[in-house]
XYZ file of N, CA and C in Angstrom:
300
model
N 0.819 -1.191 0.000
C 0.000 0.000 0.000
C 0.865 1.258 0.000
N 1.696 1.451 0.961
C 2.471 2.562 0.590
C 4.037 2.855 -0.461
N 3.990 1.809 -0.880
C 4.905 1.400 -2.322
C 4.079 1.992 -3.068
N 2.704 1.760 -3.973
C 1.905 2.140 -4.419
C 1.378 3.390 -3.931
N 1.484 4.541 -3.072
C 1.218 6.084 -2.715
C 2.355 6.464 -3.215
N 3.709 5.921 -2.704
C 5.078 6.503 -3.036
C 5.228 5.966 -4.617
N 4.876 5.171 -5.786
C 4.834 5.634 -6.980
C 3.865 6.234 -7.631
N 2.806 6.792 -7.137
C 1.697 7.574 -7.579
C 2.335 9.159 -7.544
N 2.580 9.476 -6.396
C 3.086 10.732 -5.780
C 4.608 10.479 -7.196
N 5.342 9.945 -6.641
C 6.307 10.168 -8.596
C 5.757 10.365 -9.430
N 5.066 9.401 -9.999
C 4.620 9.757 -11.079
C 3.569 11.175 -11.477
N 3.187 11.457 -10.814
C 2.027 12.493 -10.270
C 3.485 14.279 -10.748
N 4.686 13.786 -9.675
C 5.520 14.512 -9.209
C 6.529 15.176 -11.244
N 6.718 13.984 -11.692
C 7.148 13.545 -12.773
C 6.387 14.212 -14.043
N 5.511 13.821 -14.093
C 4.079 14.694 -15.038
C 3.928 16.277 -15.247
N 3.859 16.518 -13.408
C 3.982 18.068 -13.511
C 5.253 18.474 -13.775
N 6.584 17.777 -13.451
C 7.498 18.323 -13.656
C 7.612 18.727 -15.401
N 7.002 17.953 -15.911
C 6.885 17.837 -17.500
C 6.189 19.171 -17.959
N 4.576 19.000 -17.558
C 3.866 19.850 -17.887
C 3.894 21.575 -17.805
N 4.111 22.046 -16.561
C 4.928 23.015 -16.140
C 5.701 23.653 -16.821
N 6.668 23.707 -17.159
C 7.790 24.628 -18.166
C 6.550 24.705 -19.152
N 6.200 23.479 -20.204
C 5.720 23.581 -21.236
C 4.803 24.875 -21.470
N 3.696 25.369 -20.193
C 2.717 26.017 -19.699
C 3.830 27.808 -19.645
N 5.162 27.443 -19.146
C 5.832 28.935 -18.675
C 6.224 29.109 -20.527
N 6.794 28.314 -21.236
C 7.297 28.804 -22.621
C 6.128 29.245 -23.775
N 5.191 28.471 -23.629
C 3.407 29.151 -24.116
C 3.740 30.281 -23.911
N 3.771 30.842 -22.732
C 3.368 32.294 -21.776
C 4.470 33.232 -22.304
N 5.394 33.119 -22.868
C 6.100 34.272 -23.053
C 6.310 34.435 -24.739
N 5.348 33.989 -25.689
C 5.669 34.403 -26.782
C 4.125 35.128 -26.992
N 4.647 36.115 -27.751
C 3.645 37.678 -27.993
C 3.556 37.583 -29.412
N 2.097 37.480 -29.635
C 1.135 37.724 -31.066
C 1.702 38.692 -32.081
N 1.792 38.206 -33.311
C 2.631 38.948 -33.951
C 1.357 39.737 -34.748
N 1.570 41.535 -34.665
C 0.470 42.630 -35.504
C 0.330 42.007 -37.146
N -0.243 42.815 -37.224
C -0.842 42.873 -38.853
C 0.532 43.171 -39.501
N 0.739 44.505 -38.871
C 1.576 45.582 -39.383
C 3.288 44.177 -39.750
N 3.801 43.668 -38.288
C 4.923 42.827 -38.100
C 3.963 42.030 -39.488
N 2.878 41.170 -39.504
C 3.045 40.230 -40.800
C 3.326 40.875 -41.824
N 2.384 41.998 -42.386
C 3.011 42.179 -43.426
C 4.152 42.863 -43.914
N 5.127 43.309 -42.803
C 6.699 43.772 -43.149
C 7.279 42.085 -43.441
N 6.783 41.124 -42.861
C 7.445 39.738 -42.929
C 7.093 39.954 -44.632
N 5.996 39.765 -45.078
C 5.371 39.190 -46.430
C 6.472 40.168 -47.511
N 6.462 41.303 -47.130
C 7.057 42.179 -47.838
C 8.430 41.576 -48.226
N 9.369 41.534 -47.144
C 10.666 41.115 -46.965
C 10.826 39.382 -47.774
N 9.924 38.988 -47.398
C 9.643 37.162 -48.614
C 9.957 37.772 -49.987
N 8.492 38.903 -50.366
C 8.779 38.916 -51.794
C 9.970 39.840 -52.475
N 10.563 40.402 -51.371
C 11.967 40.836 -51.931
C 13.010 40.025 -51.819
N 12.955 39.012 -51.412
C 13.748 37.852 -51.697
C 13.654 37.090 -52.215
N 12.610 37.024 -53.676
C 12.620 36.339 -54.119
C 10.924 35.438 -54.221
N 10.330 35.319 -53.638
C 9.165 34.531 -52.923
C 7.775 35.794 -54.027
N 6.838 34.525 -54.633
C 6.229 35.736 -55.278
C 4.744 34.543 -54.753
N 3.971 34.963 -54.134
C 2.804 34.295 -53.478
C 1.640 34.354 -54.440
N 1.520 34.830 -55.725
C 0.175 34.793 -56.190
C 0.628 34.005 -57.743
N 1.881 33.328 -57.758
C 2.202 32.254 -58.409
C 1.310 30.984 -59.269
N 0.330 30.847 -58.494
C -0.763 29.912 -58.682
C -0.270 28.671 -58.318
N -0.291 27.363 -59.053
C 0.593 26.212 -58.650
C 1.412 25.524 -59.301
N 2.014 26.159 -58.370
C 4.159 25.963 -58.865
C 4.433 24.777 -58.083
N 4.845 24.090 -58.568
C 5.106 22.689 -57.804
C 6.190 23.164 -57.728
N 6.610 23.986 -57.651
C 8.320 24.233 -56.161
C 7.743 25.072 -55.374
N 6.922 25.180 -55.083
C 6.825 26.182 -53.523
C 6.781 26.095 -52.460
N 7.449 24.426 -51.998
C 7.997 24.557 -50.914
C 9.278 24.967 -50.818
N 9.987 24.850 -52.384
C 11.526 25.597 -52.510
C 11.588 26.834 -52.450
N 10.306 27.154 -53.332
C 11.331 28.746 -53.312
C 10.493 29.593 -51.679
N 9.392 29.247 -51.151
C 9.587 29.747 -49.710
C 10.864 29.536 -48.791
N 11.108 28.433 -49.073
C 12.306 27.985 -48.176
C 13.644 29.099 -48.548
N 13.676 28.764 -50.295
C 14.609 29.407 -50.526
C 14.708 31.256 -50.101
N 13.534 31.914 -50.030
C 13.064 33.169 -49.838
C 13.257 33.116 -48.687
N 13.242 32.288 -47.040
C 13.052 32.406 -45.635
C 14.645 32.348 -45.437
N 15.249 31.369 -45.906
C 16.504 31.672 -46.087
C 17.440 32.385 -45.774
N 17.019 33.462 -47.051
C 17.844 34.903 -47.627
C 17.366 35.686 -47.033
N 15.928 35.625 -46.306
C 16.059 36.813 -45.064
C 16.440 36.371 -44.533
N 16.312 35.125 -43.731
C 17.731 34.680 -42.313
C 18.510 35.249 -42.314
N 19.896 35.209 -43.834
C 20.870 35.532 -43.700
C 21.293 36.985 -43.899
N 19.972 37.877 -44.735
C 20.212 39.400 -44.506
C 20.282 39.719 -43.402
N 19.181 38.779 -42.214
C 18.994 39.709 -40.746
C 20.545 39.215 -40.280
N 20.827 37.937 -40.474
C 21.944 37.659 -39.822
C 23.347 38.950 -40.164
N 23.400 39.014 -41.286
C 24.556 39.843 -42.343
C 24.320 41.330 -41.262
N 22.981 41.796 -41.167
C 22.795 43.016 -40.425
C 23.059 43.079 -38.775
N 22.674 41.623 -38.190
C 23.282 41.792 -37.122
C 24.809 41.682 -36.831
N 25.229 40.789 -37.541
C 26.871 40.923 -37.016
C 27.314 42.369 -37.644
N 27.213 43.049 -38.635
C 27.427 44.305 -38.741
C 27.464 45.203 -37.106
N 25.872 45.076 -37.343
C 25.433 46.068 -35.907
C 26.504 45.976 -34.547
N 27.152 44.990 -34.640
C 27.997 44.491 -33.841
C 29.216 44.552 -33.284
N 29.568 44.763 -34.842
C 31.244 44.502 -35.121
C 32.015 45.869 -34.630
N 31.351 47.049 -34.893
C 31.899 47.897 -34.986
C 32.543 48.625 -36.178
N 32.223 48.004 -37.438
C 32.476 48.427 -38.807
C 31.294 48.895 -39.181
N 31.382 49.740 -40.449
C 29.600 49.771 -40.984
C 29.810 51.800 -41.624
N 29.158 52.496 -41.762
C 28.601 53.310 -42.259
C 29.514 54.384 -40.899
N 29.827 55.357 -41.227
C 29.993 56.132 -40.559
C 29.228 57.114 -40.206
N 29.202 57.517 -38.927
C 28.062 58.301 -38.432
C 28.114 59.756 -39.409
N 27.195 59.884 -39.498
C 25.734 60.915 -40.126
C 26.136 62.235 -39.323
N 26.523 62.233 -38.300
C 26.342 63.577 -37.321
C 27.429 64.506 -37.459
N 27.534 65.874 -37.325
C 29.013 66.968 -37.149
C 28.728 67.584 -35.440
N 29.540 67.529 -35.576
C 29.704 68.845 -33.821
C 30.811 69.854 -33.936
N 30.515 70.746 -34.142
C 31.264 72.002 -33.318
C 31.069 72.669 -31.913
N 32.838 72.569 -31.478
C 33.036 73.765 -30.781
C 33.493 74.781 -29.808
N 33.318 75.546 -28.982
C 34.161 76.485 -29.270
C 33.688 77.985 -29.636
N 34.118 79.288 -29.610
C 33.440 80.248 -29.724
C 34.090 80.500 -31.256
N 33.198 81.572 -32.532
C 33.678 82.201 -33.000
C 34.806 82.099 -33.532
N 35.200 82.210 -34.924
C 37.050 82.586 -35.183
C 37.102 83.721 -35.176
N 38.527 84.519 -34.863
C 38.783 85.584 -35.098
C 39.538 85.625 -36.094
């Protein structure tokens, strides 16, 4: 009898340990706007990806191929953002009073 409480209570213990996280990683992803889809859709068909195609028996390629090449633009833009190379700043400052 209490062999059988002490593997109920595991298994019981075991389950939630499972269920739990699953319930916290649900909880922290946020609904993507209209606005976020269609900058996504946009960014597809500049890579390539043309959606009113009709039926192209490659379109699981060329989405793939289109999801891709944004991967690797965002990727290309983040290690930029990063590196410390890139575009030189835009801005001037002076100063100081007046020349004589």
């Amino acid at each position: 009898m209490k062999l059988t409480f002490q593997r109920g209570v595991l298994a019981a213990s075991i389950a939630l340990g499972a269920v739990i996280p699953a319930f916290a990683f649900a909880q922290s992803a946020t609904p993507l706007t209209r606005a976020q889809v269609r900058a996504e859709l946009v960014e597809l068909e500049l890579a390539g990806w043309h959606p009113g195609a009709g039926s192209d028996p490659h379109y699981p390629d060329d989405i793939l191929a289109a999801e891709a090449t944004v991967a690797a633009r965002h990727a290309a833009a983040g290690a930029a953002a990063q590196s410390g190379y890139g575009d030189a700043d835009q801005g001037t400052s002076e100063s100081g009073g007046p020349r004589k």
